[in-house]
Coordinates of C-alpha atoms in Angstrom, one line a residue:
Chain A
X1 CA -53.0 7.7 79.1
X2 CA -55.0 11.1 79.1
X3 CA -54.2 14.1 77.4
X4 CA -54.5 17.2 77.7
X5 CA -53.9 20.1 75.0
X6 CA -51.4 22.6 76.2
X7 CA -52.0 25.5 74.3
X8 CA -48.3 26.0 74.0
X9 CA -46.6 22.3 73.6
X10 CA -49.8 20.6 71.8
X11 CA -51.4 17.2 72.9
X12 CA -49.4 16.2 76.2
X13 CA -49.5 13.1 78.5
X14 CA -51.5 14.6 81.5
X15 CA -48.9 12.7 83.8
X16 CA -46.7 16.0 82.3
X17 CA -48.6 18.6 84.2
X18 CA -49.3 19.4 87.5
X19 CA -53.0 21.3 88.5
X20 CA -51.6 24.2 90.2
X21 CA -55.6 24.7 91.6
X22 CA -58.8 26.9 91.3
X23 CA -58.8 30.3 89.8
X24 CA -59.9 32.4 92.6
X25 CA -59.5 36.6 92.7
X26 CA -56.5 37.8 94.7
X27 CA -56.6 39.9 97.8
X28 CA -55.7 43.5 96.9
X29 CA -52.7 45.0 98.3
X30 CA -54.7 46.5 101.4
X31 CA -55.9 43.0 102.6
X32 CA -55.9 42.0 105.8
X33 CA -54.9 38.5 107.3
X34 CA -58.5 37.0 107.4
X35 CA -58.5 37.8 103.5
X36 CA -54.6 36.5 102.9
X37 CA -55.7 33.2 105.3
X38 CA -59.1 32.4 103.1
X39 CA -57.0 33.3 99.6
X40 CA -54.5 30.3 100.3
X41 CA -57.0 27.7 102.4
X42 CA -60.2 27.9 101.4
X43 CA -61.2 26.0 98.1
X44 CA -65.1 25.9 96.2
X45 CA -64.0 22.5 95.9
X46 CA -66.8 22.3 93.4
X47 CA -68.2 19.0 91.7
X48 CA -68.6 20.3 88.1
X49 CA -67.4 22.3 86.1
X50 CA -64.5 24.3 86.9
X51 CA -61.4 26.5 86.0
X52 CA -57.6 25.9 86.8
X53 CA -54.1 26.6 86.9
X54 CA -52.2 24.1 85.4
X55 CA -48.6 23.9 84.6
X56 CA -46.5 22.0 82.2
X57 CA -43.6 20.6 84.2
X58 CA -40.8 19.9 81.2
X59 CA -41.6 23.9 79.8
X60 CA -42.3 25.5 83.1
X61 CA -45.5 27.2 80.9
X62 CA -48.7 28.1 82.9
X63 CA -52.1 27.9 81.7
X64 CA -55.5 27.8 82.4
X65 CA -58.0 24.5 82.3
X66 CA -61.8 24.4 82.4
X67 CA -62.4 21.0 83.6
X68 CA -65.5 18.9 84.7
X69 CA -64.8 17.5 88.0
X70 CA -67.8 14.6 88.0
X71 CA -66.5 13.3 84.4
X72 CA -63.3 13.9 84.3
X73 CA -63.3 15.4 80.8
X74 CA -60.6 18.2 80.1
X75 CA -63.2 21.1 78.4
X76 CA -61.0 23.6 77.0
X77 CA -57.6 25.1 77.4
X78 CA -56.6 28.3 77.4
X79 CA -53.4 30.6 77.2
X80 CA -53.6 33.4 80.1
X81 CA -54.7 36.0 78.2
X82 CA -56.7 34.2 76.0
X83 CA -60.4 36.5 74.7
X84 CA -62.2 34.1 75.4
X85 CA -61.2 34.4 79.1
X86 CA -63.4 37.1 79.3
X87 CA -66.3 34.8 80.1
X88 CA -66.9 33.6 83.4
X89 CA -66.5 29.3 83.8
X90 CA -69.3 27.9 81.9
X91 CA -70.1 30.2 79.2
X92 CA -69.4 30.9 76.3
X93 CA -66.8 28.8 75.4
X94 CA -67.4 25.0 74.0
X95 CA -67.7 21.7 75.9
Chain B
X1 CA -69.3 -27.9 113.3
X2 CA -69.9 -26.1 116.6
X3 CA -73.6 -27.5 117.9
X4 CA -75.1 -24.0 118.0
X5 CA -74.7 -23.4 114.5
X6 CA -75.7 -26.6 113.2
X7 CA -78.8 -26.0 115.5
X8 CA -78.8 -22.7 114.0
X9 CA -79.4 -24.4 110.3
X10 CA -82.2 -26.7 111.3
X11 CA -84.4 -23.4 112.9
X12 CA -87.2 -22.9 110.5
X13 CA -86.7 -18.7 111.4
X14 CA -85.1 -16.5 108.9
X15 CA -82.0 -14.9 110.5
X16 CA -82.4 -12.1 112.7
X17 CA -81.9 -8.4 111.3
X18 CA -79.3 -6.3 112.9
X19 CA -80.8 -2.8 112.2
X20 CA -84.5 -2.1 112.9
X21 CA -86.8 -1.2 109.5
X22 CA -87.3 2.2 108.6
X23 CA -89.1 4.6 110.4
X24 CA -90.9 7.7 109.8
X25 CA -89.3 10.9 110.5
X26 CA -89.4 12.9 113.5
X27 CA -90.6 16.3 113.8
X28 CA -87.5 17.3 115.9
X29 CA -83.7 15.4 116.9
X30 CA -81.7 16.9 119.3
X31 CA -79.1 16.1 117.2
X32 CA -78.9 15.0 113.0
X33 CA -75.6 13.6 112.0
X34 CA -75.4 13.8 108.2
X35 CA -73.5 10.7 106.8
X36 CA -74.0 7.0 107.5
X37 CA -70.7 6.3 107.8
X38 CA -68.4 5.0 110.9
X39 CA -67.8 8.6 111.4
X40 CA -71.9 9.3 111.8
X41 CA -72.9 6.2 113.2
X42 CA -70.0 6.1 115.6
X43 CA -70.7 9.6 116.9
X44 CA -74.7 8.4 117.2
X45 CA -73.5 5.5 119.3
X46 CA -71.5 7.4 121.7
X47 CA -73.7 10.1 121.9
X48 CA -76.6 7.9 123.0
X49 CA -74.0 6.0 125.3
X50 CA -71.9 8.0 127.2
X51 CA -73.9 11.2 127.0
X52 CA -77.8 10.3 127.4
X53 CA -78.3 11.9 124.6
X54 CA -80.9 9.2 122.3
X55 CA -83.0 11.3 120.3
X56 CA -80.5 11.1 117.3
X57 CA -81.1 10.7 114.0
X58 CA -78.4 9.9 111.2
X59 CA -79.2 10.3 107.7
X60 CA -77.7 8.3 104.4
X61 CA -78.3 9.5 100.8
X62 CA -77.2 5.7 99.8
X63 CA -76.7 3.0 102.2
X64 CA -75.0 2.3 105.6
X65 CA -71.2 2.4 104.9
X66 CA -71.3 2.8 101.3
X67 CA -69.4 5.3 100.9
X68 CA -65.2 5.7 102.6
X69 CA -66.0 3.1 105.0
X70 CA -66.4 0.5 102.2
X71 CA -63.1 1.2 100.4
X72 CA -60.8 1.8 102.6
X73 CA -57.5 -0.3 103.0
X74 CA -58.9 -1.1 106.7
X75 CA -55.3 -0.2 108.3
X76 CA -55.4 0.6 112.1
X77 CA -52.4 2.3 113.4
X78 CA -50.7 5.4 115.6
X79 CA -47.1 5.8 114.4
X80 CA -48.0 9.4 113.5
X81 CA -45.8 12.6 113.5
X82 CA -46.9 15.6 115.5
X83 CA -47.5 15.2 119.2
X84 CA -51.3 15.9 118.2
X85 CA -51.6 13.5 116.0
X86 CA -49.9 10.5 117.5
X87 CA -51.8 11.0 120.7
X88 CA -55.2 11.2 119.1
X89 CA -54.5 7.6 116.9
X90 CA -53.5 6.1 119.8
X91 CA -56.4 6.7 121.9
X92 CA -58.1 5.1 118.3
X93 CA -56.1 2.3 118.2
X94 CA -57.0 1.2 121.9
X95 CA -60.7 2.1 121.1
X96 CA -60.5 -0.5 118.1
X97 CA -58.8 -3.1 120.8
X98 CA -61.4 -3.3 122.9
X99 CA -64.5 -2.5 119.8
X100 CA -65.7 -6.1 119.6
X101 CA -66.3 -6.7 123.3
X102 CA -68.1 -3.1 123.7
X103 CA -69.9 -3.9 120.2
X104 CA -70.9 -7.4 120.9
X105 CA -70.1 -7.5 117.0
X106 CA -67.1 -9.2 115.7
X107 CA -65.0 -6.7 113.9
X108 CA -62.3 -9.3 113.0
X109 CA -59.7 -6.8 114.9
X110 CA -56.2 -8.7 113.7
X111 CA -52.9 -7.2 114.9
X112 CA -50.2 -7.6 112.3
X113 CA -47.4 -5.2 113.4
X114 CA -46.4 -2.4 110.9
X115 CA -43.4 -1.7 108.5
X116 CA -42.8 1.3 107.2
X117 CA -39.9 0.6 105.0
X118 CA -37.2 3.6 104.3
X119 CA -35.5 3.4 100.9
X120 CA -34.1 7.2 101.3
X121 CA -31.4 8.7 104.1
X122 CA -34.2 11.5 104.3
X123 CA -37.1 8.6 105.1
X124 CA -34.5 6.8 107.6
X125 CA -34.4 10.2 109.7
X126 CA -38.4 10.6 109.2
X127 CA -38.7 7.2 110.6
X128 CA -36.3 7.9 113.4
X129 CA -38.1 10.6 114.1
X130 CA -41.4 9.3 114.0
X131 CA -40.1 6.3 116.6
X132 CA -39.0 8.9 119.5
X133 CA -42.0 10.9 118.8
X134 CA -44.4 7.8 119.4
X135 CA -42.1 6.5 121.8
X136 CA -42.2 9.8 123.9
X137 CA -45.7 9.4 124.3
X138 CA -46.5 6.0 124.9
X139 CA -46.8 4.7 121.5
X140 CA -44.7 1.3 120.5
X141 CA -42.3 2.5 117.5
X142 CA -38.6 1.6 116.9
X143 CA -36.0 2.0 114.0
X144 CA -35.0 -1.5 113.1
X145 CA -32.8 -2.4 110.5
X146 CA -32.8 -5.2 107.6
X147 CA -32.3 -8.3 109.7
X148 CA -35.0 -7.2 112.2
X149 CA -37.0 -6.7 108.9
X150 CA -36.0 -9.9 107.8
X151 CA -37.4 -11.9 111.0
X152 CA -40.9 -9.6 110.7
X153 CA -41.3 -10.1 107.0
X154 CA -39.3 -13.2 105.3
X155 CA -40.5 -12.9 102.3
X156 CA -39.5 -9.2 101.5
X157 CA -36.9 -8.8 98.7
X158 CA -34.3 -7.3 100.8
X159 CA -31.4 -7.8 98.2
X160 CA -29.4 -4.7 98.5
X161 CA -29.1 -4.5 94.3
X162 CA -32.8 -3.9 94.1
X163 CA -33.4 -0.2 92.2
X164 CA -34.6 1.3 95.7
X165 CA -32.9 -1.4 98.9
X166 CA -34.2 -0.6 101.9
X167 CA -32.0 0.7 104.5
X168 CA -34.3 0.7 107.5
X169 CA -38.0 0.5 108.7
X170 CA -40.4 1.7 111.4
X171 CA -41.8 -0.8 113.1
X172 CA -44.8 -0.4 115.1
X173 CA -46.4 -3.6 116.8
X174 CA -49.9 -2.4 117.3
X175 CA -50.3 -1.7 113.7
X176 CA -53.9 -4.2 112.8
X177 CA -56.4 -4.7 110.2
X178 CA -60.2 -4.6 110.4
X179 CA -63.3 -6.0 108.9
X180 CA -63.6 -2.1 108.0
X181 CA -67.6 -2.8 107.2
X182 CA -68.4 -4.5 110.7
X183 CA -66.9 -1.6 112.8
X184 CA -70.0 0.3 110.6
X185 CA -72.4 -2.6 110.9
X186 CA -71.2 -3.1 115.2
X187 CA -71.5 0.6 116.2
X188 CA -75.4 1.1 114.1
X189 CA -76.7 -2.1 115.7
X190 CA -75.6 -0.8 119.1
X191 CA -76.5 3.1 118.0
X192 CA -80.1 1.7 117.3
X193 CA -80.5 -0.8 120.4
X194 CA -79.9 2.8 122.2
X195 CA -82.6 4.5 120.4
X196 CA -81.1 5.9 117.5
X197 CA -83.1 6.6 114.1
X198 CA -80.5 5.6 111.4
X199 CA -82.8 6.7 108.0
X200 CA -81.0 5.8 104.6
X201 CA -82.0 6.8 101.3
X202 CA -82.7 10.2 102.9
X203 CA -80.5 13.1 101.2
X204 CA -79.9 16.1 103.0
X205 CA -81.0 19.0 100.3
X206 CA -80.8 21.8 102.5
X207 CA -79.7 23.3 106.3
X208 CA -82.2 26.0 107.9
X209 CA -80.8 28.2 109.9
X210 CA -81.7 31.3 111.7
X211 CA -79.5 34.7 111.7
X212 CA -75.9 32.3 112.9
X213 CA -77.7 29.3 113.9
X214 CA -78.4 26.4 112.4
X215 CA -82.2 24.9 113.6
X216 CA -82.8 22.5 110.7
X217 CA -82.7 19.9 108.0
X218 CA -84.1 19.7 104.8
X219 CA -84.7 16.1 103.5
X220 CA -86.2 14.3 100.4
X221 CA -88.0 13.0 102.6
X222 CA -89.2 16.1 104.3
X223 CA -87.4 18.6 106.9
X224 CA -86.8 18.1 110.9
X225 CA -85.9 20.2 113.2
X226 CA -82.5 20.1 114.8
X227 CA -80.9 20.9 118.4
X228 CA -77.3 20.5 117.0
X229 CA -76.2 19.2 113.2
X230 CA -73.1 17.5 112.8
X231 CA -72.1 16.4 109.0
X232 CA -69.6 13.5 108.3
X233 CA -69.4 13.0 104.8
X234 CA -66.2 12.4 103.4
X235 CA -66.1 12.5 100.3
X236 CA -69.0 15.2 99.9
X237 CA -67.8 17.7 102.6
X238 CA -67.4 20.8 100.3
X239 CA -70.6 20.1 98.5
X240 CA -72.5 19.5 102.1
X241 CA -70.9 22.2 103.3
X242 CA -71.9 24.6 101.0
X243 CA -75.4 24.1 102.3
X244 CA -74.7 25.3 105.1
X245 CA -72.9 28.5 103.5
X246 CA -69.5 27.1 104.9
X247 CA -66.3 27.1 102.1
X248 CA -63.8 23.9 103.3
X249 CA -59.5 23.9 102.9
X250 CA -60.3 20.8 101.4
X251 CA -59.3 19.4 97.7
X252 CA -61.8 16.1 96.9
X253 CA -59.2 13.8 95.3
X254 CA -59.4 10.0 94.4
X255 CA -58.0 7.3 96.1
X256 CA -57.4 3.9 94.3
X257 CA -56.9 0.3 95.7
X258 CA -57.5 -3.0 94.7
X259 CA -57.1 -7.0 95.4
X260 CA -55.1 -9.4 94.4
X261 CA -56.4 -13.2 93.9
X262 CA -56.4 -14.9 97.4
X263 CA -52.8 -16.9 98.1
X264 CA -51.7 -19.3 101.1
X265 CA -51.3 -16.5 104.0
X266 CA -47.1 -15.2 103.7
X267 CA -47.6 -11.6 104.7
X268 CA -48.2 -11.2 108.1
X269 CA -47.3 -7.4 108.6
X270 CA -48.9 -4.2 107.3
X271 CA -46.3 -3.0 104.2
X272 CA -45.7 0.5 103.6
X273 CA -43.3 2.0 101.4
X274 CA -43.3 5.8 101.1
X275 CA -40.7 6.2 98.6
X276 CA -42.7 3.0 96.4
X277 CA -46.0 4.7 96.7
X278 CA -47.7 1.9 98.2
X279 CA -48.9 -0.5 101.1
X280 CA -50.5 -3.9 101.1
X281 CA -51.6 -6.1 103.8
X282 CA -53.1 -10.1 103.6
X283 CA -56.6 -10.6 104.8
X284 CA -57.6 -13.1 106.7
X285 CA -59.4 -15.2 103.3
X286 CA -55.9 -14.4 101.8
X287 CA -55.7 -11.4 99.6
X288 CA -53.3 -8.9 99.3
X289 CA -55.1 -5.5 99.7
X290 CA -52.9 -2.8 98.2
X291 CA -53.1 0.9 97.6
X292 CA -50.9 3.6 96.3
X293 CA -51.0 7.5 96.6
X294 CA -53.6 9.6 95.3
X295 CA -54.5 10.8 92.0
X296 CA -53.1 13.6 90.7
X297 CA -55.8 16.1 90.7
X298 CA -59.2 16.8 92.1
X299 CA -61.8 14.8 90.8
X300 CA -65.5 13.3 91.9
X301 CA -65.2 10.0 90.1
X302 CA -64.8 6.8 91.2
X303 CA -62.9 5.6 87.8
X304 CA -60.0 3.5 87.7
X305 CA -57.0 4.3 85.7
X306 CA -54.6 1.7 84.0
X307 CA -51.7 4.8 85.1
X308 CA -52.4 3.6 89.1
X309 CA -52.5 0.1 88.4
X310 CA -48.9 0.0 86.2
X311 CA -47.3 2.1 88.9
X312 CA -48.3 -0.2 91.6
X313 CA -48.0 -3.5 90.2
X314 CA -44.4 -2.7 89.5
X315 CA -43.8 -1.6 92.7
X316 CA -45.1 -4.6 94.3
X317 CA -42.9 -6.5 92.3
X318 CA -40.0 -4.8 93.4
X319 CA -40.7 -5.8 97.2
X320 CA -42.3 -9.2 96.3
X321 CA -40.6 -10.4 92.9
X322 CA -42.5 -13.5 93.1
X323 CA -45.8 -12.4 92.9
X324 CA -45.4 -11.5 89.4
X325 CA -47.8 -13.9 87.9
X326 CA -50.7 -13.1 90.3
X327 CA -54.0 -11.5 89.5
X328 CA -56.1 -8.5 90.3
X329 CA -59.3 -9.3 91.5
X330 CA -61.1 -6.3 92.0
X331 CA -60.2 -2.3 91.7
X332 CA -62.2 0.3 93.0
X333 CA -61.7 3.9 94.2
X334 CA -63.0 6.3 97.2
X335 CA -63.3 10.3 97.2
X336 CA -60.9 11.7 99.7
X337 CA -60.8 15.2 101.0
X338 CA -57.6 16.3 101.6
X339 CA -56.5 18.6 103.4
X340 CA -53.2 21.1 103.3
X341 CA -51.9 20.1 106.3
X342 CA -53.2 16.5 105.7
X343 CA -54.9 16.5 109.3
X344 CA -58.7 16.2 109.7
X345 CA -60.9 19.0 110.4
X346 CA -63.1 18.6 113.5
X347 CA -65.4 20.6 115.8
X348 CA -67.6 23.6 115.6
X349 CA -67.9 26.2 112.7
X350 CA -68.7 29.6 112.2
X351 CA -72.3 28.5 111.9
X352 CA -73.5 28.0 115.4
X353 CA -74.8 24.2 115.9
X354 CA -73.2 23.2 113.3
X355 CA -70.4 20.7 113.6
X356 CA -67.8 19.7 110.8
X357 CA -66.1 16.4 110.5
X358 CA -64.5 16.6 107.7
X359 CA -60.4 16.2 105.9
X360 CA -60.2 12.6 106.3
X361 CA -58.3 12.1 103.4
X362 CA -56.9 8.9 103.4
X363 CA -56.5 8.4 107.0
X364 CA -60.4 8.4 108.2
X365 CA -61.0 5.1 108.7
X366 CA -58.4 4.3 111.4
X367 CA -60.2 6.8 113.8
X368 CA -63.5 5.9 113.4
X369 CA -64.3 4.8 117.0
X370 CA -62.4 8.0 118.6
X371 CA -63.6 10.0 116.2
X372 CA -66.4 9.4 117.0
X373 CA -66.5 9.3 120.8
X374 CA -64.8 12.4 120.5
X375 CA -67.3 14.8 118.2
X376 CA -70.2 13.2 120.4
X377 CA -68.7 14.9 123.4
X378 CA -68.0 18.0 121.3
X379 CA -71.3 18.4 120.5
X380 CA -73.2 17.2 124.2
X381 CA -70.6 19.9 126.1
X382 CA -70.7 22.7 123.4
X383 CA -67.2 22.6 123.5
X384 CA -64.1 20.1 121.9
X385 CA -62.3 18.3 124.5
X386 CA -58.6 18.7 124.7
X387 CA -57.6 16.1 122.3
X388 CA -59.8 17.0 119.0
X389 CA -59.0 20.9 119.8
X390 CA -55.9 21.6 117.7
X391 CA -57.9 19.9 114.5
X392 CA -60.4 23.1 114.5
X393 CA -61.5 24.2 111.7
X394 CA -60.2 27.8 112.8
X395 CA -56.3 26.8 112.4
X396 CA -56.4 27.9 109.4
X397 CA -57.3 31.6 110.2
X398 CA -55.2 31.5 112.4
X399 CA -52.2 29.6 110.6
X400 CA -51.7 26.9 113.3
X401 CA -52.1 23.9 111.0
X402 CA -51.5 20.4 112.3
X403 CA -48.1 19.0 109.6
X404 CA -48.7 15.5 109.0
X405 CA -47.3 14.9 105.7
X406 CA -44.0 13.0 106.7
X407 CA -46.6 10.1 108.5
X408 CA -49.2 10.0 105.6
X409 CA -48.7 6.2 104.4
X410 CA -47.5 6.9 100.9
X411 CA -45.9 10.5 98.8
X412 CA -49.1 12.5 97.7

């Protein structure tokens, strides 16, 4: 079993949650198709370390994950609006 | 014994090698397939074959068929979905038919017939579905019900007071099974009998290009020019891909399988459950290959987790109670890149020369050969033939994608 620590319901079965995919900026209102079309396709895919939606299925609570992809080591969770958010993946907060 | 391989054992010669030693590198390929796979080496065979074109070179980071084309579940079949899809497998399936004879390489080509068992009303209309879809075009595929199931497959636990009975099954005849390393081995003999360079341990670090174009590769073991690139690396497509500045609609996900310990021969069909997560088939030496859905979430790592092998094992022991006290021989995993629509992703891309072959998920292996035949026309004409056309990589700008979920082999 793998856990992962959901910043609101604690240490969790990982089996629990469901990776919702890669935080990526959203088109602005004034976007055209192209934009809309590469916003819900395209992935960075990347083999490393990354950051992610996650969601906890029995609490319906959404979060974010920095992950590393190679390892398969959960780095650090984070509530969305978390201060330490502030940093772009990879710095600044612990792995 | 036959004589000829008893005469074989006396010779004093060491046995022949099938591929030729490693070159050097050439200065310039008209074409550079990325990935020693049966993708790559397939494409380099029919390149070289029906199209002239020899001066090919395919490059390996690790070894020939290392990667996808080692640890796959070696299932053959065309029982697809959409109208694309089912008539694309099928042209596969007849390619694999014929693969020894063109080869001169025994692939061990073994046709089982296929079950896709439906535990669900909703999976009895998908299968029913499925059958006049196939049938439509061409492709052998009925709807039979438990006591057809029971003549295919004695040894299923039909009982209807199992947790999930089965109601139904789609049955298609042509499904087979493969020695899925010889269809690699077959086509890079034949590729390099034609001419072919086939370099391993050479890792592509880098694509040249020029304003749109694409004129080069950069190797560890130095650069070439190129007339065309095509890369065929699944399991690394993003990562290749972003060498050559392209983002993928690709998620790189594991794949588990293992074996059991080898048993007298009792399961002559291909087994797939959808609702059970899970297919198995019995080699010819007598184990059970099975294989569930993928893992969860995106990952690069080849691990095993006890979560797939729980989940399958009790699976398995609701369609064959009996083989509860059997072992697990081996367990491994592939990286698959799957896709939204859970179709491949073939042809050019917005980098000119550059071809993509690419979203195999977990259903690359059973088009290898046309695949292959097909990208090598793709890249001699400049442009994708009919069949391969509707698996662009530009159906996704334009939101025309390919649904094949409802004839992936297992719930993902």
């Amino acid at each position: 079993m793998k856990i992962l620590q959901c910043p609101l319901n604690g240490p969790r079965n990982i089996s629990e949650f469901v990776c919702l995919g890669e935080v990526k900026p959203v088109p602005g209102p004034d976007a055209g198709v192209a934009q809309w079309a590469d916003f819900v396709f395209m992935e960075r895919n990347a083999a490393g370390r990354v950051r992610e939606w996650w969601l906890h299925i029995a609490t319906n609570y959404v979060f974010l994950v920095d992950r590393d992809t190679r390892s398969d080591e959960i780095l650090a969770t984070y509530r969305i609006g978390d201060p330490r958010l502030q940093h772009p993946t990879g710095e600044g907060s612990a792995s | 014994m036959p004589l000829g391989l008893l005469f074989q054992g006396f010779r004093r010669r060491p046995p022949q090698r099938i591929l030729p030693a490693a070159k050097p590198l050439r200065q310039r390929y008209d074409v550079v397939i990325i990935g020693g796979g049966g993708h790559g080496l397939a494409t380099a065979y029919y390149l070289a074959k029906d199209h002239g074109i020899r001066n090919v070179a395919v490059l390996e980071k690790g070894y020939l068929a290392g990667g996808n084309t080692a640890r796959n579940t070696a299932i053959v079949r065309s029982n697809y979905l959409t109208v694309e899809g089912v008539a694309f497998y099928a042209e596969s399936v007849s390619l694999f038919a014929n693969l020894s004879h063109e080869l001169d390489f025994n692939i061990m080509y073994s046709e089982r017939g296929h079950l896709t068992l439906a535990h669900t009303d909703a999976a009895v209309r998908t299968a029913r579905w499925r059958a006049e879809v196939n049938k439509h075009l061409g492709v052998n595929s009925e709807l039979i019900g438990p006591e057809e199931i029971a003549r295919i497959c004695p040894r299923l636990n039909l009982s209807r007071h199992a947790r999930y009975p089965i109601l139904a099954a789609l049955y298609h005849p042509p499904g087979a099974i493969v020695r899925h390393d010889a269809v690699a081995w077959g086509y890079a003999a034949a590729a390099a009998r034609l001419g072919v360079d086939i370099h391993v341990r050479t890792e592509v670090t880098g694509i040249a290009t020029e304003g749109n174009r694409a004129i080069g590769v950069e190797t560890s073991r130095g650069t070439m020019h190129a007339g065309s690139i095509l890369q065929a690396v699944a399991g690394s497509s993003s990562r290749v891909a972003e060498l050559a500045g392209l983002r993928l609609p690709i998620r790189t996900v594991p794949l588990q399988a293992c074996v059991s310990q080898p048993l007298k021969p009792f399961l002559d069909p291909i087994i797939v459950s959808g609702s059970l997560h899970i297919y198995v088939s019995q080699t010819a030496r007598g184990e059970l290959v099975m294989g569930g859905a993928t893992d969860p979430y995106p990952l690069y790592s080849s691990r095993s987790t006890l979560e797939f092998k729980e989940g399958l094992m009790a699976h398995m022991l609701e369609l064959f109670p009996f083989l509860a006290e059997v072992k697990v021989m081996r367990q491994w995993a592939g990286i698959a890149d799957m896709t939204p629509d859970f179709s491949p992703v073939m042809g050019a891309t917005p980098l000119q020369n550059y071809f993509i072959d690419a979203g195999w998920g977990t259903w690359g292996f059973k088009a290898t050969p046309v695949c292959g035949k097909r990208l090598a026309q793709t890249i001699a004409n400049g442009k994708a033939p009919d069949l391969i056309q509707p698996f662009a990589l530009d159906r996704f700008a334009n939101f025309v994608q390919i649904g094949e979920r409802g004839a992936a082999s297992v719930g993902h």
